[in-house]
Protein backbone atom coordinates (compact mmCIF):
# COMPACT_ATOMS: atom_id res chain seq x y z
CA UNK A 1 0.00 0.00 0.00
CA UNK A 2 1.60 3.24 -1.16
CA UNK A 3 -0.45 5.71 0.94
CA UNK A 4 1.09 9.18 0.70
CA UNK A 5 4.23 9.41 -1.44
CA UNK A 6 6.37 12.51 -1.61
CA UNK A 7 9.51 13.21 -3.61
CA UNK A 8 12.33 14.03 -3.40
CA UNK A 9 13.38 12.81 0.04
CA UNK A 10 16.43 15.05 0.15
CA UNK A 11 17.35 18.19 -1.74
CA UNK A 12 19.88 20.97 -1.46
CA UNK A 13 18.92 24.26 -3.07
CA UNK A 14 20.87 27.43 -3.58
CA UNK A 15 19.39 30.74 -2.48
CA UNK A 16 17.08 32.07 -5.16
CA UNK A 17 16.44 28.73 -6.85
CA UNK A 18 12.98 27.30 -7.21
CA UNK A 19 11.73 23.76 -6.93
CA UNK A 20 8.61 21.65 -6.59
CA UNK A 21 7.97 19.01 -3.97
CA UNK A 22 5.72 16.33 -5.37
CA UNK A 23 3.00 14.60 -3.37
CA UNK A 24 0.56 11.92 -4.43
CA UNK A 25 -1.91 9.77 -2.52
CA UNK A 26 -3.75 6.67 -3.63
CA UNK A 27 -6.44 6.56 -0.95
CA UNK A 28 -8.98 8.76 -2.76
CA UNK A 29 -8.75 11.31 0.02
CA UNK A 30 -10.41 14.66 -0.42
CA UNK A 31 -8.15 16.63 1.92
CA UNK A 32 -4.46 17.15 1.37
CA UNK A 33 -1.98 19.21 3.38
CA UNK A 34 1.56 20.49 3.35
CA UNK A 35 3.40 21.04 6.63
CA UNK A 36 6.89 22.15 7.49
CA UNK A 37 8.77 21.09 10.59
CA UNK A 38 11.84 23.00 11.69
CA UNK A 39 14.39 21.18 13.90
CA UNK A 40 12.97 20.38 17.33
CA UNK A 41 9.72 22.14 16.54
CA UNK A 42 6.15 21.25 15.76
CA UNK A 43 4.38 21.08 12.43
CA UNK A 44 3.21 24.25 10.79
CA UNK A 45 0.48 24.09 8.16
CA UNK A 46 1.56 25.74 4.91
CA UNK A 47 -1.36 25.07 2.56
CA UNK A 48 -4.23 22.68 2.39
CA UNK A 49 -6.81 21.54 -0.14
CA UNK A 50 -10.31 20.17 0.39
CA UNK A 51 -10.64 18.84 -3.13
CA UNK A 52 -9.46 19.16 -6.70
CA UNK A 53 -9.30 22.80 -7.74
CA UNK A 54 -9.63 24.14 -4.18
CA UNK A 55 -6.69 25.29 -2.10
CA UNK A 56 -6.29 27.59 0.88
CA UNK A 57 -3.55 29.09 3.01
CA UNK A 58 -2.50 27.68 6.34
CA UNK A 59 -0.36 29.29 9.03
CA UNK A 60 2.84 29.91 7.06
CA UNK A 61 2.07 30.23 3.32
CA UNK A 62 4.55 32.96 2.37
CA UNK A 63 7.14 31.81 -0.16
CA UNK A 64 5.11 28.82 -1.29
CA UNK A 65 2.47 27.98 -3.85
CA UNK A 66 0.30 24.93 -4.42
CA UNK A 67 -2.10 23.55 -6.96
CA UNK A 68 -4.58 20.66 -6.92
CA UNK A 69 -5.54 19.69 -10.44
CA UNK A 70 -6.38 16.08 -9.52
CA UNK A 71 -7.57 14.31 -6.38
CA UNK A 72 -4.32 12.39 -6.16
CA UNK A 73 -1.68 15.11 -6.55
CA UNK A 74 -0.82 18.16 -4.46
CA UNK A 75 2.56 19.65 -5.42
CA UNK A 76 4.22 22.37 -3.35
CA UNK A 77 6.21 25.01 -5.20
CA UNK A 78 9.02 26.96 -3.54
CA UNK A 79 9.83 30.17 -5.37
CA UNK A 80 13.08 32.03 -4.77
CA UNK A 81 14.35 29.73 -2.02
CA UNK A 82 15.63 31.36 1.16
CA UNK A 83 17.64 29.89 4.07
CA UNK A 84 14.54 30.29 6.25
CA UNK A 85 12.88 27.60 4.14
CA UNK A 86 15.37 24.99 5.30
CA UNK A 87 13.10 22.46 6.93
CA UNK A 88 11.50 19.05 6.69
CA UNK A 89 8.34 19.10 4.62
CA UNK A 90 5.49 16.68 5.12
CA UNK A 91 2.61 16.02 2.80
CA UNK A 92 -0.49 14.47 4.33
CA UNK A 93 -4.02 13.49 3.41
CA UNK A 94 -7.31 12.60 5.03
CA UNK A 95 -10.70 11.60 3.70
CA UNK A 96 -12.40 14.44 5.51
CA UNK A 97 -11.36 17.24 7.86
CA UNK A 98 -10.30 16.94 11.49
CA UNK A 99 -13.83 17.83 12.62
CA UNK A 100 -15.06 14.47 11.26
CA UNK A 101 -12.63 12.39 13.30
CA UNK A 102 -10.84 11.01 10.26
CA UNK A 103 -7.23 9.93 10.58
CA UNK A 104 -4.62 11.97 8.75
CA UNK A 105 -1.92 10.03 6.91
CA UNK A 106 1.56 11.41 6.38
CA UNK A 107 4.27 10.94 3.82
CA UNK A 108 7.80 10.18 4.96
CA UNK A 109 9.01 13.75 4.68
CA UNK A 110 11.31 15.71 2.40
CA UNK A 111 14.49 17.21 3.84
CA UNK A 112 15.23 20.53 2.17
CA UNK A 113 18.36 22.59 2.78
CA UNK A 114 18.80 26.05 1.28
CA UNK A 115 22.40 27.28 1.15
CA UNK B 1 -4.43 30.80 14.45
CA UNK B 2 -3.68 27.72 16.49
CA UNK B 3 -5.40 27.49 19.83
CA UNK B 4 -3.60 24.59 21.46
CA UNK B 5 -0.97 24.53 24.19
CA UNK B 6 1.40 21.76 25.10
CA UNK B 7 3.13 23.21 28.13
CA UNK B 8 5.78 20.49 28.55
CA UNK B 9 8.45 20.74 25.83
CA UNK B 10 10.30 17.75 27.33
CA UNK B 11 9.36 14.92 29.63
CA UNK B 12 11.15 11.80 30.82
CA UNK B 13 9.91 8.59 32.37
CA UNK B 14 11.49 5.44 33.72
CA UNK B 15 10.76 2.31 31.78
CA UNK B 16 7.60 0.58 33.11
CA UNK B 17 6.42 3.75 34.84
CA UNK B 18 3.51 6.01 33.93
CA UNK B 19 3.72 9.47 32.40
CA UNK B 20 1.10 12.07 31.53
CA UNK B 21 1.46 14.62 28.75
CA UNK B 22 -0.75 17.69 28.90
CA UNK B 23 -2.66 19.54 26.22
CA UNK B 24 -5.10 22.41 26.52
CA UNK B 25 -7.08 23.92 23.69
CA UNK B 26 -9.69 26.46 22.86
CA UNK B 27 -12.88 26.00 20.88
CA UNK B 28 -16.41 27.30 20.69
CA UNK B 29 -17.74 24.05 19.27
CA UNK B 30 -19.71 21.56 21.33
CA UNK B 31 -18.92 18.42 19.38
CA UNK B 32 -15.50 17.75 17.97
CA UNK B 33 -12.59 15.34 17.90
CA UNK B 34 -9.20 15.54 19.55
CA UNK B 35 -6.15 13.56 18.59
CA UNK B 36 -2.73 12.60 19.89
CA UNK B 37 -0.07 11.77 17.31
CA UNK B 38 3.36 10.30 17.92
CA UNK B 39 6.49 11.07 15.89
CA UNK B 40 9.39 8.67 16.61
CA UNK B 41 12.93 9.38 15.37
CA UNK B 42 11.93 7.95 11.99
CA UNK B 43 9.76 11.10 11.63
CA UNK B 44 6.72 9.04 10.63
CA UNK B 45 3.56 10.48 12.20
CA UNK B 46 1.44 7.83 13.90
CA UNK B 47 -2.05 8.20 15.36
CA UNK B 48 -1.97 7.27 19.04
CA UNK B 49 -5.51 7.94 20.18
CA UNK B 50 -8.67 9.86 19.28
CA UNK B 51 -11.40 11.26 21.51
CA UNK B 52 -14.86 12.42 20.50
CA UNK B 53 -15.97 15.31 22.65
CA UNK B 54 -19.55 14.25 23.22
CA UNK B 55 -18.50 10.87 24.63
CA UNK B 56 -18.20 10.96 28.40
CA UNK B 57 -15.89 7.98 28.53
CA UNK B 58 -12.19 8.62 28.10
CA UNK B 59 -10.65 6.89 25.10
CA UNK B 60 -8.23 4.02 25.68
CA UNK B 61 -5.89 2.20 23.32
CA UNK B 62 -3.91 -0.50 25.12
CA UNK B 63 -1.35 1.34 27.31
CA UNK B 64 -2.49 4.76 26.10
CA UNK B 65 -5.43 6.58 27.60
CA UNK B 66 -6.67 10.14 27.79
CA UNK B 67 -8.02 12.31 30.56
CA UNK B 68 -10.53 14.46 28.75
CA UNK B 69 -11.93 17.38 30.72
CA UNK B 70 -14.35 19.08 28.35
CA UNK B 71 -15.25 22.00 30.58
CA UNK B 72 -11.60 22.74 31.28
CA UNK B 73 -10.69 22.13 27.61
CA UNK B 74 -7.96 19.78 28.67
CA UNK B 75 -6.90 16.62 26.83
CA UNK B 76 -3.97 14.86 28.48
CA UNK B 77 -2.36 11.62 27.34
CA UNK B 78 -1.39 8.95 29.86
CA UNK B 79 1.12 6.31 28.91
CA UNK B 80 1.20 3.34 31.27
CA UNK B 81 3.98 0.77 31.57
CA UNK B 82 6.25 2.96 29.43
CA UNK B 83 8.44 1.15 26.94
CA UNK B 84 11.61 2.22 25.15
CA UNK B 85 9.65 2.35 21.90
CA UNK B 86 7.44 5.08 23.35
CA UNK B 87 10.29 7.56 23.08
CA UNK B 88 9.11 10.13 20.56
CA UNK B 89 7.63 13.57 20.04
CA UNK B 90 3.95 13.65 20.92
CA UNK B 91 1.62 16.15 19.29
CA UNK B 92 -1.85 17.10 20.34
CA UNK B 93 -4.24 18.07 17.53
CA UNK B 94 -6.99 20.48 18.60
CA UNK B 95 -10.58 20.68 17.36
CA UNK B 96 -10.32 22.56 14.11
CA UNK B 97 -11.60 22.21 10.57
CA UNK B 98 -8.12 21.40 9.30
CA UNK B 99 -5.43 19.38 11.04
CA UNK B 100 -3.30 21.64 13.21
CA UNK B 101 -0.82 20.42 15.77
CA UNK B 102 0.58 21.67 19.05
CA UNK B 103 4.26 22.40 19.56
CA UNK B 104 4.90 18.89 20.83
CA UNK B 105 6.34 17.18 23.89
CA UNK B 106 9.56 15.24 23.55
CA UNK B 107 9.35 12.07 25.64
CA UNK B 108 12.47 10.26 26.76
CA UNK B 109 12.19 6.77 28.23
CA UNK B 110 14.97 5.87 30.65
CA UNK B 111 15.93 2.18 30.81
mmCIF file of C-alpha atoms in Angstrom, chain A residues 4-110:
data_model
loop_
_atom_site.group_PDB
_atom_site.id
_atom_site.type_symbol
_atom_site.label_atom_id
_atom_site.label_comp_id
_atom_site.label_asym_id
_atom_site.label_seq_id
_atom_site.Cartn_x
_atom_site.Cartn_y
_atom_site.Cartn_z
ATOM 1 C CA UNK A 4 1.091 9.177 0.696
ATOM 2 C CA UNK A 5 4.230 9.409 -1.436
ATOM 3 C CA UNK A 6 6.373 12.512 -1.609
ATOM 4 C CA UNK A 7 9.508 13.207 -3.610
ATOM 5 C CA UNK A 8 12.331 14.031 -3.402
ATOM 6 C CA UNK A 9 13.383 12.810 0.036
ATOM 7 C CA UNK A 10 16.433 15.051 0.149
ATOM 8 C CA UNK A 11 17.348 18.190 -1.738
ATOM 9 C CA UNK A 12 19.884 20.970 -1.455
ATOM 10 C CA UNK A 13 18.922 24.257 -3.072
ATOM 11 C CA UNK A 14 20.865 27.434 -3.580
ATOM 12 C CA UNK A 15 19.393 30.736 -2.483
ATOM 13 C CA UNK A 16 17.080 32.074 -5.158
ATOM 14 C CA UNK A 17 16.444 28.735 -6.854
ATOM 15 C CA UNK A 18 12.978 27.297 -7.213
ATOM 16 C CA UNK A 19 11.727 23.756 -6.928
ATOM 17 C CA UNK A 20 8.612 21.647 -6.595
ATOM 18 C CA UNK A 21 7.967 19.011 -3.973
ATOM 19 C CA UNK A 22 5.715 16.331 -5.371
ATOM 20 C CA UNK A 23 3.002 14.598 -3.365
ATOM 21 C CA UNK A 24 0.558 11.919 -4.434
ATOM 22 C CA UNK A 25 -1.905 9.774 -2.517
ATOM 23 C CA UNK A 26 -3.755 6.666 -3.631
ATOM 24 C CA UNK A 27 -6.443 6.562 -0.951
ATOM 25 C CA UNK A 28 -8.976 8.761 -2.763
ATOM 26 C CA UNK A 29 -8.748 11.312 0.022
ATOM 27 C CA UNK A 30 -10.407 14.662 -0.422
ATOM 28 C CA UNK A 31 -8.146 16.632 1.920
ATOM 29 C CA UNK A 32 -4.458 17.153 1.371
ATOM 30 C CA UNK A 33 -1.980 19.209 3.378
ATOM 31 C CA UNK A 34 1.559 20.487 3.354
ATOM 32 C CA UNK A 35 3.395 21.037 6.630
ATOM 33 C CA UNK A 36 6.895 22.153 7.491
ATOM 34 C CA UNK A 37 8.766 21.091 10.588
ATOM 35 C CA UNK A 38 11.841 22.997 11.691
ATOM 36 C CA UNK A 39 14.390 21.176 13.900
ATOM 37 C CA UNK A 40 12.966 20.379 17.333
ATOM 38 C CA UNK A 41 9.721 22.145 16.540
ATOM 39 C CA UNK A 42 6.149 21.248 15.758
ATOM 40 C CA UNK A 43 4.382 21.078 12.429
ATOM 41 C CA UNK A 44 3.208 24.250 10.793
ATOM 42 C CA UNK A 45 0.485 24.088 8.161
ATOM 43 C CA UNK A 46 1.561 25.742 4.908
ATOM 44 C CA UNK A 47 -1.357 25.070 2.557
ATOM 45 C CA UNK A 48 -4.228 22.678 2.390
ATOM 46 C CA UNK A 49 -6.810 21.538 -0.141
ATOM 47 C CA UNK A 50 -10.307 20.169 0.390
ATOM 48 C CA UNK A 51 -10.644 18.842 -3.132
ATOM 49 C CA UNK A 52 -9.457 19.160 -6.699
ATOM 50 C CA UNK A 53 -9.303 22.799 -7.742
ATOM 51 C CA UNK A 54 -9.632 24.135 -4.180
ATOM 52 C CA UNK A 55 -6.686 25.294 -2.100
ATOM 53 C CA UNK A 56 -6.285 27.590 0.879
ATOM 54 C CA UNK A 57 -3.548 29.085 3.014
ATOM 55 C CA UNK A 58 -2.498 27.681 6.338
ATOM 56 C CA UNK A 59 -0.360 29.291 9.026
ATOM 57 C CA UNK A 60 2.839 29.909 7.056
ATOM 58 C CA UNK A 61 2.072 30.233 3.315
ATOM 59 C CA UNK A 62 4.551 32.956 2.370
ATOM 60 C CA UNK A 63 7.140 31.812 -0.158
ATOM 61 C CA UNK A 64 5.108 28.817 -1.294
ATOM 62 C CA UNK A 65 2.468 27.979 -3.849
ATOM 63 C CA UNK A 66 0.296 24.930 -4.421
ATOM 64 C CA UNK A 67 -2.104 23.547 -6.965
ATOM 65 C CA UNK A 68 -4.582 20.661 -6.920
ATOM 66 C CA UNK A 69 -5.544 19.694 -10.443
ATOM 67 C CA UNK A 70 -6.381 16.085 -9.517
ATOM 68 C CA UNK A 71 -7.571 14.307 -6.383
ATOM 69 C CA UNK A 72 -4.318 12.392 -6.159
ATOM 70 C CA UNK A 73 -1.681 15.105 -6.547
ATOM 71 C CA UNK A 74 -0.822 18.156 -4.461
ATOM 72 C CA UNK A 75 2.557 19.649 -5.418
ATOM 73 C CA UNK A 76 4.224 22.373 -3.346
ATOM 74 C CA UNK A 77 6.211 25.011 -5.199
ATOM 75 C CA UNK A 78 9.022 26.957 -3.540
ATOM 76 C CA UNK A 79 9.827 30.165 -5.366
ATOM 77 C CA UNK A 80 13.084 32.028 -4.770
ATOM 78 C CA UNK A 81 14.351 29.730 -2.023
ATOM 79 C CA UNK A 82 15.632 31.358 1.160
ATOM 80 C CA UNK A 83 17.642 29.885 4.072
ATOM 81 C CA UNK A 84 14.541 30.287 6.254
ATOM 82 C CA UNK A 85 12.884 27.600 4.139
ATOM 83 C CA UNK A 86 15.374 24.987 5.295
ATOM 84 C CA UNK A 87 13.096 22.455 6.928
ATOM 85 C CA UNK A 88 11.501 19.048 6.686
ATOM 86 C CA UNK A 89 8.341 19.104 4.615
ATOM 87 C CA UNK A 90 5.487 16.684 5.122
ATOM 88 C CA UNK A 91 2.612 16.018 2.800
ATOM 89 C CA UNK A 92 -0.489 14.470 4.333
ATOM 90 C CA UNK A 93 -4.016 13.489 3.408
ATOM 91 C CA UNK A 94 -7.314 12.600 5.026
ATOM 92 C CA UNK A 95 -10.702 11.596 3.701
ATOM 93 C CA UNK A 96 -12.396 14.440 5.511
ATOM 94 C CA UNK A 97 -11.357 17.244 7.859
ATOM 95 C CA UNK A 98 -10.300 16.936 11.486
ATOM 96 C CA UNK A 99 -13.830 17.829 12.616
ATOM 97 C CA UNK A 100 -15.061 14.469 11.261
ATOM 98 C CA UNK A 101 -12.631 12.393 13.301
ATOM 99 C CA UNK A 102 -10.842 11.011 10.265
ATOM 100 C CA UNK A 103 -7.231 9.928 10.578
ATOM 101 C CA UNK A 104 -4.618 11.971 8.754
ATOM 102 C CA UNK A 105 -1.920 10.026 6.912
ATOM 103 C CA UNK A 106 1.557 11.408 6.378
ATOM 104 C CA UNK A 107 4.269 10.935 3.821
ATOM 105 C CA UNK A 108 7.798 10.179 4.961
ATOM 106 C CA UNK A 109 9.011 13.748 4.676
ATOM 107 C CA UNK A 110 11.313 15.709 2.401
#
